[in-house]
C-alpha cells in the first residue's frame, strides 16, 4: 500500500483584484506518494506557483481539502500552518534567499533558529544520509544535521565560506541543504534552476535526483521541460486546471 504524503481534493484558489476575483486554481485534485518526484509545468499564469504554494502550506486554499501526512490542513490557523510548514516542508526558491554575509553553515542553521533554535529533531532517520550522524540523548543536534546536509549536496569544503562568494549553482545547493537539514516530508521547489546557466541547472537537478533516490519526496515547478527526465511524474497546468 502506498504511503500518501499530500492529497488535494477539488482545491480552488481565488485572489481579489480590482476587476473581480482571479481564480488561479480550479478544482485541483491530486495525490503525491512518498518517494515521488513530480514536476509541474505550464504556461505563465497557469497556476503552477500557486499550486506549489498551496501544497507547501504557504497559501490556504479558498475551497477544497488539503491533506498533509494524513491531516486536513486546509482550515488550520496561520500559526498552526507555520508550525506544520516548519516541521514537514522544505522549500527551495528561485532566488536562493540566503544571508549573503553569513557563512554557508550559518545559512543552513538558520532553518533551526527559525524554529526556535533549541529543537533537536528525532525524525532524521527518514533520510539515509542522516544515518552517518549519531544522535544525542534527546535527538539530533542542529549542527550535525546541517553539516550532513551540506555534505550531501557536495559542499563539504564550503561550509565556512561566505555565502555571497559562491557561484549561483553553489548558492542553490546551500538552499537545498537548508531545506533538507530538518528532513522534510515534502520538498517543494519553485523554479530552482530559473536563475542558473545550463551547467549549473543540470547540477542542481542531479542533486535533487540523488535526494529523491535517498527517499525525499519532491514537488517541482519548472518552465524547462528538458529537466523532466529527472522526474517520475509530470503534471501540466493550463488556466488553473491539470490537463495532463
PDB file of C-alpha atoms in Angstrom:
ATOM      1  CA  UNK A   1       0.000   0.000   0.000  1.00  0.00           C
ATOM      2  CA  UNK A   2       1.386   3.419  -0.995  1.00  0.00           C
ATOM      3  CA  UNK A   3       2.145   5.967   1.690  1.00  0.00           C
ATOM      4  CA  UNK A   4       0.457   9.231   0.689  1.00  0.00           C
ATOM      5  CA  UNK A   5       2.248  12.418   1.709  1.00  0.00           C
ATOM      6  CA  UNK A   6      -0.033  15.017   0.093  1.00  0.00           C
ATOM      7  CA  UNK A   7      -3.654  14.947  -1.061  1.00  0.00           C
ATOM      8  CA  UNK A   8      -5.551  17.829  -2.671  1.00  0.00           C
ATOM      9  CA  UNK A   9      -9.286  17.435  -3.335  1.00  0.00           C
ATOM     10  CA  UNK A  10     -11.197  19.894  -5.532  1.00  0.00           C
ATOM     11  CA  UNK A  11      -8.945  22.746  -4.442  1.00  0.00           C
ATOM     12  CA  UNK A  12      -9.662  26.246  -5.688  1.00  0.00           C
ATOM     13  CA  UNK A  13      -7.707  29.427  -5.045  1.00  0.00           C
ATOM     14  CA  UNK A  14      -9.040  32.926  -5.720  1.00  0.00           C
ATOM     15  CA  UNK A  15      -7.231  36.222  -5.303  1.00  0.00           C
ATOM     16  CA  UNK A  16      -9.065  39.554  -5.007  1.00  0.00           C
ATOM     17  CA  UNK A  17      -8.467  42.008  -7.845  1.00  0.00           C
ATOM     18  CA  UNK A  18      -9.928  45.421  -8.828  1.00  0.00           C
ATOM     19  CA  UNK A  19     -11.888  43.959 -11.737  1.00  0.00           C
ATOM     20  CA  UNK A  20     -13.114  40.936  -9.799  1.00  0.00           C
ATOM     21  CA  UNK A  21     -11.576  37.867  -8.197  1.00  0.00           C
ATOM     22  CA  UNK A  22      -8.916  35.986 -10.155  1.00  0.00           C
ATOM     23  CA  UNK A  23      -9.342  32.205  -9.995  1.00  0.00           C
ATOM     24  CA  UNK A  24      -5.803  30.810 -10.015  1.00  0.00           C
ATOM     25  CA  UNK A  25      -6.740  27.177  -9.274  1.00  0.00           C
ATOM     26  CA  UNK A  26      -9.927  25.482 -10.461  1.00  0.00           C
ATOM     27  CA  UNK A  27     -10.861  22.166  -8.872  1.00  0.00           C
ATOM     28  CA  UNK A  28      -7.370  20.691  -8.480  1.00  0.00           C
ATOM     29  CA  UNK A  29      -7.207  17.100  -7.219  1.00  0.00           C
ATOM     30  CA  UNK A  30      -4.004  15.117  -6.852  1.00  0.00           C
ATOM     31  CA  UNK A  31      -2.141  12.659  -4.643  1.00  0.00           C
ATOM     32  CA  UNK A  32       1.591  12.633  -4.029  1.00  0.00           C
ATOM     33  CA  UNK A  33       3.040   9.376  -2.736  1.00  0.00           C
ATOM     34  CA  UNK A  34       6.144   9.083  -0.589  1.00  0.00           C
ATOM     35  CA  UNK A  35       9.269   8.919  -2.742  1.00  0.00           C
ATOM     36  CA  UNK A  36       7.759  10.521  -5.850  1.00  0.00           C
ATOM     37  CA  UNK A  37       9.486  13.263  -7.852  1.00  0.00           C
ATOM     38  CA  UNK A  38       6.668  15.192  -9.534  1.00  0.00           C
ATOM     39  CA  UNK A  39       7.142  18.122 -11.917  1.00  0.00           C
ATOM     40  CA  UNK A  40       4.548  20.810 -12.641  1.00  0.00           C
ATOM     41  CA  UNK A  41       4.773  22.689 -15.941  1.00  0.00           C
ATOM     42  CA  UNK A  42       2.523  25.057 -17.848  1.00  0.00           C
ATOM     43  CA  UNK A  43       2.417  28.495 -19.448  1.00  0.00           C
ATOM     44  CA  UNK A  44       2.909  31.680 -17.458  1.00  0.00           C
ATOM     45  CA  UNK A  45      -0.162  32.422 -15.361  1.00  0.00           C
ATOM     46  CA  UNK A  46      -1.427  28.836 -15.440  1.00  0.00           C
ATOM     47  CA  UNK A  47      -1.304  28.466 -11.640  1.00  0.00           C
ATOM     48  CA  UNK A  48       1.945  26.498 -11.236  1.00  0.00           C
ATOM     49  CA  UNK A  49       3.419  28.502  -8.388  1.00  0.00           C
ATOM     50  CA  UNK A  50       0.030  28.917  -6.713  1.00  0.00           C
ATOM     51  CA  UNK A  51      -0.433  25.144  -6.696  1.00  0.00           C
ATOM     52  CA  UNK A  52       3.037  24.669  -5.228  1.00  0.00           C
ATOM     53  CA  UNK A  53       2.366  27.302  -2.558  1.00  0.00           C
ATOM     54  CA  UNK A  54      -0.885  25.596  -1.541  1.00  0.00           C
ATOM     55  CA  UNK A  55       0.898  22.235  -1.374  1.00  0.00           C
ATOM     56  CA  UNK A  56       3.705  23.777   0.715  1.00  0.00           C
ATOM     57  CA  UNK A  57       1.220  25.440   3.114  1.00  0.00           C
ATOM     58  CA  UNK A  58       2.290  28.936   2.072  1.00  0.00           C
ATOM     59  CA  UNK A  59      -1.230  29.713   0.818  1.00  0.00           C
ATOM     60  CA  UNK A  60      -4.507  28.266   2.146  1.00  0.00           C
ATOM     61  CA  UNK A  61      -6.991  27.073  -0.480  1.00  0.00           C
ATOM     62  CA  UNK A  62     -10.151  29.115  -0.989  1.00  0.00           C
ATOM     63  CA  UNK A  63     -12.159  25.886  -1.053  1.00  0.00           C
ATOM     64  CA  UNK A  64     -11.497  22.165  -1.139  1.00  0.00           C
ATOM     65  CA  UNK A  65      -9.382  19.921   1.058  1.00  0.00           C
ATOM     66  CA  UNK A  66      -5.630  19.728   1.566  1.00  0.00           C
ATOM     67  CA  UNK A  67      -4.165  16.805   3.496  1.00  0.00           C
ATOM     68  CA  UNK A  68      -0.531  16.558   4.598  1.00  0.00           C
ATOM     69  CA  UNK A  69       0.627  13.369   6.283  1.00  0.00           C
ATOM     70  CA  UNK A  70      -2.979  12.342   6.870  1.00  0.00           C
ATOM     71  CA  UNK A  71      -4.005  15.650   8.481  1.00  0.00           C
ATOM     72  CA  UNK A  72      -6.527  18.025   6.915  1.00  0.00           C
ATOM     73  CA  UNK A  73      -4.586  21.295   6.903  1.00  0.00           C
ATOM     74  CA  UNK A  74      -6.961  23.350   4.747  1.00  0.00           C
ATOM     75  CA  UNK A  75      -8.512  25.218   7.670  1.00  0.00           C
ATOM     76  CA  UNK A  76      -5.640  25.466  10.142  1.00  0.00           C
ATOM     77  CA  UNK A  77      -4.774  28.861  11.603  1.00  0.00           C
ATOM     78  CA  UNK A  78      -1.778  30.820  10.301  1.00  0.00           C
ATOM     79  CA  UNK A  79       0.166  29.860  13.415  1.00  0.00           C
ATOM     80  CA  UNK A  80      -0.640  26.176  13.002  1.00  0.00           C
ATOM     81  CA  UNK A  81       0.211  26.284   9.292  1.00  0.00           C
ATOM     82  CA  UNK A  82       3.574  27.900  10.068  1.00  0.00           C
ATOM     83  CA  UNK A  83       4.322  25.157  12.575  1.00  0.00           C
ATOM     84  CA  UNK A  84       3.445  22.339  10.142  1.00  0.00           C
ATOM     85  CA  UNK A  85       5.422  24.073   7.413  1.00  0.00           C
ATOM     86  CA  UNK A  86       8.483  24.361   9.628  1.00  0.00           C
ATOM     87  CA  UNK A  87       8.287  20.741  10.712  1.00  0.00           C
ATOM     88  CA  UNK A  88       7.327  18.999   7.475  1.00  0.00           C
ATOM     89  CA  UNK A  89       8.037  21.180   4.415  1.00  0.00           C
ATOM     90  CA  UNK A  90      11.364  22.047   2.830  1.00  0.00           C
ATOM     91  CA  UNK A  91      11.165  24.992   0.428  1.00  0.00           C
ATOM     92  CA  UNK A  92      13.551  25.991  -2.371  1.00  0.00           C
ATOM     93  CA  UNK A  93      13.075  29.298  -4.191  1.00  0.00           C
ATOM     94  CA  UNK A  94      14.405  30.604  -7.487  1.00  0.00           C
ATOM     95  CA  UNK A  95      16.268  33.486  -5.803  1.00  0.00           C
ATOM     96  CA  UNK A  96      18.129  31.375  -3.178  1.00  0.00           C
ATOM     97  CA  UNK A  97      17.093  33.645  -0.231  1.00  0.00           C
ATOM     98  CA  UNK A  98      20.449  33.330   1.551  1.00  0.00           C
ATOM     99  CA  UNK A  99      22.072  35.595   4.141  1.00  0.00           C
ATOM    100  CA  UNK A 100      24.887  36.888   1.896  1.00  0.00           C
ATOM    101  CA  UNK A 101      27.342  37.947   4.614  1.00  0.00           C
ATOM    102  CA  UNK A 102      26.988  34.832   6.768  1.00  0.00           C
ATOM    103  CA  UNK A 103      28.757  31.528   6.317  1.00  0.00           C
ATOM    104  CA  UNK A 104      27.296  28.637   4.364  1.00  0.00           C
ATOM    105  CA  UNK A 105      26.874  26.676   7.606  1.00  0.00           C
ATOM    106  CA  UNK A 106      25.103  29.596   9.300  1.00  0.00           C
ATOM    107  CA  UNK A 107      22.673  29.803   6.397  1.00  0.00           C
ATOM    108  CA  UNK A 108      21.684  26.170   6.857  1.00  0.00           C
ATOM    109  CA  UNK A 109      21.486  26.527  10.643  1.00  0.00           C
ATOM    110  CA  UNK A 110      19.068  29.412  10.147  1.00  0.00           C
ATOM    111  CA  UNK A 111      16.343  26.825   9.474  1.00  0.00           C
ATOM    112  CA  UNK A 112      16.629  25.656  13.085  1.00  0.00           C
ATOM    113  CA  UNK A 113      16.831  29.181  14.500  1.00  0.00           C
ATOM    114  CA  UNK A 114      13.580  29.969  12.747  1.00  0.00           C
ATOM    115  CA  UNK A 115      12.024  27.084  14.688  1.00  0.00           C
ATOM    116  CA  UNK A 116      13.346  28.377  17.995  1.00  0.00           C
ATOM    117  CA  UNK A 117      16.955  27.224  17.983  1.00  0.00           C
ATOM    118  CA  UNK A 118      16.630  24.541  20.658  1.00  0.00           C
ATOM    119  CA  UNK A 119      14.754  21.932  18.665  1.00  0.00           C
ATOM    120  CA  UNK A 120      16.582  18.619  18.383  1.00  0.00           C
ATOM    121  CA  UNK A 121      14.885  16.636  15.609  1.00  0.00           C
ATOM    122  CA  UNK A 122      14.206  12.959  16.169  1.00  0.00           C
ATOM    123  CA  UNK A 123      12.731  12.199  12.707  1.00  0.00           C
ATOM    124  CA  UNK A 124      16.054  12.460  10.904  1.00  0.00           C
ATOM    125  CA  UNK A 125      16.217   8.735  10.247  1.00  0.00           C
ATOM    126  CA  UNK A 126      13.821   9.206   7.325  1.00  0.00           C
ATOM    127  CA  UNK A 127      16.801  10.025   5.070  1.00  0.00           C
ATOM    128  CA  UNK A 128      19.718   7.714   4.510  1.00  0.00           C
ATOM    129  CA  UNK A 129      22.334  10.454   4.560  1.00  0.00           C
ATOM    130  CA  UNK A 130      21.459  11.136   8.201  1.00  0.00           C
ATOM    131  CA  UNK A 131      22.458   7.605   9.215  1.00  0.00           C
ATOM    132  CA  UNK A 132      26.080   8.775   9.367  1.00  0.00           C
ATOM    133  CA  UNK A 133      25.123  11.188  12.156  1.00  0.00           C
ATOM    134  CA  UNK A 134      24.950   9.919  15.724  1.00  0.00           C
ATOM    135  CA  UNK A 135      22.059  11.402  17.716  1.00  0.00           C
ATOM    136  CA  UNK A 136      22.417  12.908  21.164  1.00  0.00           C
ATOM    137  CA  UNK A 137      20.302  11.570  24.019  1.00  0.00           C
ATOM    138  CA  UNK A 138      17.405  13.879  23.077  1.00  0.00           C
ATOM    139  CA  UNK A 139      17.698  13.794  19.296  1.00  0.00           C
ATOM    140  CA  UNK A 140      19.939  15.150  16.569  1.00  0.00           C
ATOM    141  CA  UNK A 141      21.865  18.373  17.189  1.00  0.00           C
ATOM    142  CA  UNK A 142      21.116  21.044  14.546  1.00  0.00           C
ATOM    143  CA  UNK A 143      24.775  21.490  13.596  1.00  0.00           C
ATOM    144  CA  UNK A 144      25.124  17.748  12.987  1.00  0.00           C
ATOM    145  CA  UNK A 145      22.186  17.815  10.599  1.00  0.00           C
ATOM    146  CA  UNK A 146      23.355  20.998   8.877  1.00  0.00           C
ATOM    147  CA  UNK A 147      26.815  19.577   8.215  1.00  0.00           C
ATOM    148  CA  UNK A 148      25.376  16.271   6.982  1.00  0.00           C
ATOM    149  CA  UNK A 149      23.018  18.111   4.618  1.00  0.00           C
ATOM    150  CA  UNK A 150      25.871  20.203   3.190  1.00  0.00           C
ATOM    151  CA  UNK A 151      27.968  17.088   2.634  1.00  0.00           C
ATOM    152  CA  UNK A 152      25.027  15.520   0.823  1.00  0.00           C
ATOM    153  CA  UNK A 153      24.809  18.386  -1.689  1.00  0.00           C
ATOM    154  CA  UNK A 154      28.572  18.381  -2.283  1.00  0.00           C
ATOM    155  CA  UNK A 155      29.550  21.417  -0.196  1.00  0.00           C
ATOM    156  CA  UNK A 156      31.690  19.780   2.456  1.00  0.00           C
ATOM    157  CA  UNK A 157      34.595  22.127   1.642  1.00  0.00           C
ATOM    158  CA  UNK A 158      32.444  25.269   1.509  1.00  0.00           C
ATOM    159  CA  UNK A 159      30.860  25.269   4.975  1.00  0.00           C
ATOM    160  CA  UNK A 160      32.876  28.189   6.353  1.00  0.00           C
ATOM    161  CA  UNK A 161      32.819  30.226   3.132  1.00  0.00           C
ATOM    162  CA  UNK A 162      30.773  33.427   2.995  1.00  0.00           C
ATOM    163  CA  UNK A 163      27.601  32.806   1.000  1.00  0.00           C
ATOM    164  CA  UNK A 164      27.983  35.833  -1.303  1.00  0.00           C
ATOM    165  CA  UNK A 165      31.284  34.444  -2.646  1.00  0.00           C
ATOM    166  CA  UNK A 166      29.700  31.273  -4.027  1.00  0.00           C
ATOM    167  CA  UNK A 167      28.611  30.639  -7.609  1.00  0.00           C
ATOM    168  CA  UNK A 168      24.901  30.594  -8.441  1.00  0.00           C
ATOM    169  CA  UNK A 169      24.840  26.807  -8.567  1.00  0.00           C
ATOM    170  CA  UNK A 170      26.566  26.565  -5.186  1.00  0.00           C
ATOM    171  CA  UNK A 171      24.129  29.070  -3.681  1.00  0.00           C
ATOM    172  CA  UNK A 172      21.202  26.947  -4.802  1.00  0.00           C
ATOM    173  CA  UNK A 173      22.857  23.879  -3.283  1.00  0.00           C
ATOM    174  CA  UNK A 174      23.071  25.760   0.021  1.00  0.00           C
ATOM    175  CA  UNK A 175      19.345  26.472  -0.292  1.00  0.00           C
ATOM    176  CA  UNK A 176      18.705  22.764  -0.899  1.00  0.00           C
ATOM    177  CA  UNK A 177      20.803  21.825   2.140  1.00  0.00           C
ATOM    178  CA  UNK A 178      18.841  24.304   4.251  1.00  0.00           C
ATOM    179  CA  UNK A 179      15.568  22.760   3.043  1.00  0.00           C
ATOM    180  CA  UNK A 180      16.579  19.179   3.901  1.00  0.00           C
ATOM    181  CA  UNK A 181      18.548  19.798   7.119  1.00  0.00           C
ATOM    182  CA  UNK A 182      15.370  19.129   9.068  1.00  0.00           C
ATOM    183  CA  UNK A 183      14.286  16.131   6.979  1.00  0.00           C
ATOM    184  CA  UNK A 184      11.036  17.170   5.264  1.00  0.00           C
ATOM    185  CA  UNK A 185       8.038  15.089   4.354  1.00  0.00           C
ATOM    186  CA  UNK A 186       7.804  17.192   1.197  1.00  0.00           C
ATOM    187  CA  UNK A 187      10.466  19.197  -0.627  1.00  0.00           C
ATOM    188  CA  UNK A 188       8.789  21.954  -2.677  1.00  0.00           C
ATOM    189  CA  UNK A 189      10.952  23.619  -5.336  1.00  0.00           C
ATOM    190  CA  UNK A 190       9.729  26.735  -7.176  1.00  0.00           C
ATOM    191  CA  UNK A 191      11.776  27.216 -10.381  1.00  0.00           C
ATOM    192  CA  UNK A 192      15.032  26.225  -8.607  1.00  0.00           C
ATOM    193  CA  UNK A 193      17.057  26.439 -11.833  1.00  0.00           C
ATOM    194  CA  UNK A 194      15.461  29.611 -13.198  1.00  0.00           C
ATOM    195  CA  UNK A 195      18.461  31.842 -12.405  1.00  0.00           C
ATOM    196  CA  UNK A 196      21.144  29.329 -13.399  1.00  0.00           C
ATOM    197  CA  UNK A 197      23.028  28.562 -16.591  1.00  0.00           C
ATOM    198  CA  UNK A 198      22.607  25.173 -18.223  1.00  0.00           C
ATOM    199  CA  UNK A 199      25.552  23.504 -16.472  1.00  0.00           C
ATOM    200  CA  UNK A 200      24.582  24.777 -13.016  1.00  0.00           C
ATOM    201  CA  UNK A 201      20.936  23.850 -13.636  1.00  0.00           C
ATOM    202  CA  UNK A 202      21.881  20.281 -14.515  1.00  0.00           C
ATOM    203  CA  UNK A 203      23.996  20.102 -11.360  1.00  0.00           C
ATOM    204  CA  UNK A 204      21.104  21.235  -9.180  1.00  0.00           C
ATOM    205  CA  UNK A 205      18.700  18.788 -10.842  1.00  0.00           C
ATOM    206  CA  UNK A 206      21.158  15.944 -10.371  1.00  0.00           C
ATOM    207  CA  UNK A 207      21.398  16.920  -6.708  1.00  0.00           C
ATOM    208  CA  UNK A 208      17.598  16.753  -6.390  1.00  0.00           C
ATOM    209  CA  UNK A 209      17.594  13.427  -8.233  1.00  0.00           C
ATOM    210  CA  UNK A 210      20.096  11.995  -5.739  1.00  0.00           C
ATOM    211  CA  UNK A 211      17.972  13.214  -2.825  1.00  0.00           C
ATOM    212  CA  UNK A 212      14.901  11.616  -4.375  1.00  0.00           C
ATOM    213  CA  UNK A 213      16.736   8.292  -4.673  1.00  0.00           C
ATOM    214  CA  UNK A 214      17.511   8.604  -0.967  1.00  0.00           C
ATOM    215  CA  UNK A 215      13.856   8.940  -0.067  1.00  0.00           C
ATOM    216  CA  UNK A 216      12.951  12.635  -0.402  1.00  0.00           C
ATOM    217  CA  UNK A 217       9.501  13.343  -1.879  1.00  0.00           C
ATOM    218  CA  UNK A 218       9.772  16.293  -4.281  1.00  0.00           C
ATOM    219  CA  UNK A 219       7.243  18.595  -5.955  1.00  0.00           C
ATOM    220  CA  UNK A 220       8.924  20.810  -8.549  1.00  0.00           C
ATOM    221  CA  UNK A 221       7.703  23.758 -10.636  1.00  0.00           C
ATOM    222  CA  UNK A 222       9.739  24.378 -13.779  1.00  0.00           C
ATOM    223  CA  UNK A 223       9.373  26.041 -17.167  1.00  0.00           C
ATOM    224  CA  UNK A 224      12.270  23.982 -18.554  1.00  0.00           C
ATOM    225  CA  UNK A 225      10.863  20.761 -19.970  1.00  0.00           C
ATOM    226  CA  UNK A 226      14.374  19.486 -20.711  1.00  0.00           C
ATOM    227  CA  UNK A 227      14.674  18.797 -16.968  1.00  0.00           C
ATOM    228  CA  UNK A 228      11.669  16.459 -16.848  1.00  0.00           C
ATOM    229  CA  UNK A 229      13.792  13.354 -17.370  1.00  0.00           C
ATOM    230  CA  UNK A 230      14.832  13.635 -13.719  1.00  0.00           C
ATOM    231  CA  UNK A 231      11.195  13.317 -12.573  1.00  0.00           C
ATOM    232  CA  UNK A 232       8.975  10.274 -12.118  1.00  0.00           C
ATOM    233  CA  UNK A 233       5.711  12.072 -12.990  1.00  0.00           C
ATOM    234  CA  UNK A 234       4.710  15.199 -14.899  1.00  0.00           C
ATOM    235  CA  UNK A 235       1.615  17.363 -14.366  1.00  0.00           C
ATOM    236  CA  UNK A 236       0.726  20.089 -16.864  1.00  0.00           C
ATOM    237  CA  UNK A 237      -1.441  23.026 -15.825  1.00  0.00           C
ATOM    238  CA  UNK A 238      -3.461  25.323 -18.061  1.00  0.00           C
ATOM    239  CA  UNK A 239      -5.818  28.021 -16.802  1.00  0.00           C
ATOM    240  CA  UNK A 240      -5.708  26.669 -13.245  1.00  0.00           C
ATOM    241  CA  UNK A 241      -6.536  23.076 -14.189  1.00  0.00           C
ATOM    242  CA  UNK A 242      -4.488  19.892 -14.518  1.00  0.00           C
ATOM    243  CA  UNK A 243      -4.810  18.924 -18.179  1.00  0.00           C
ATOM    244  CA  UNK A 244      -2.357  16.023 -18.318  1.00  0.00           C
TER     245      UNK A 244
END
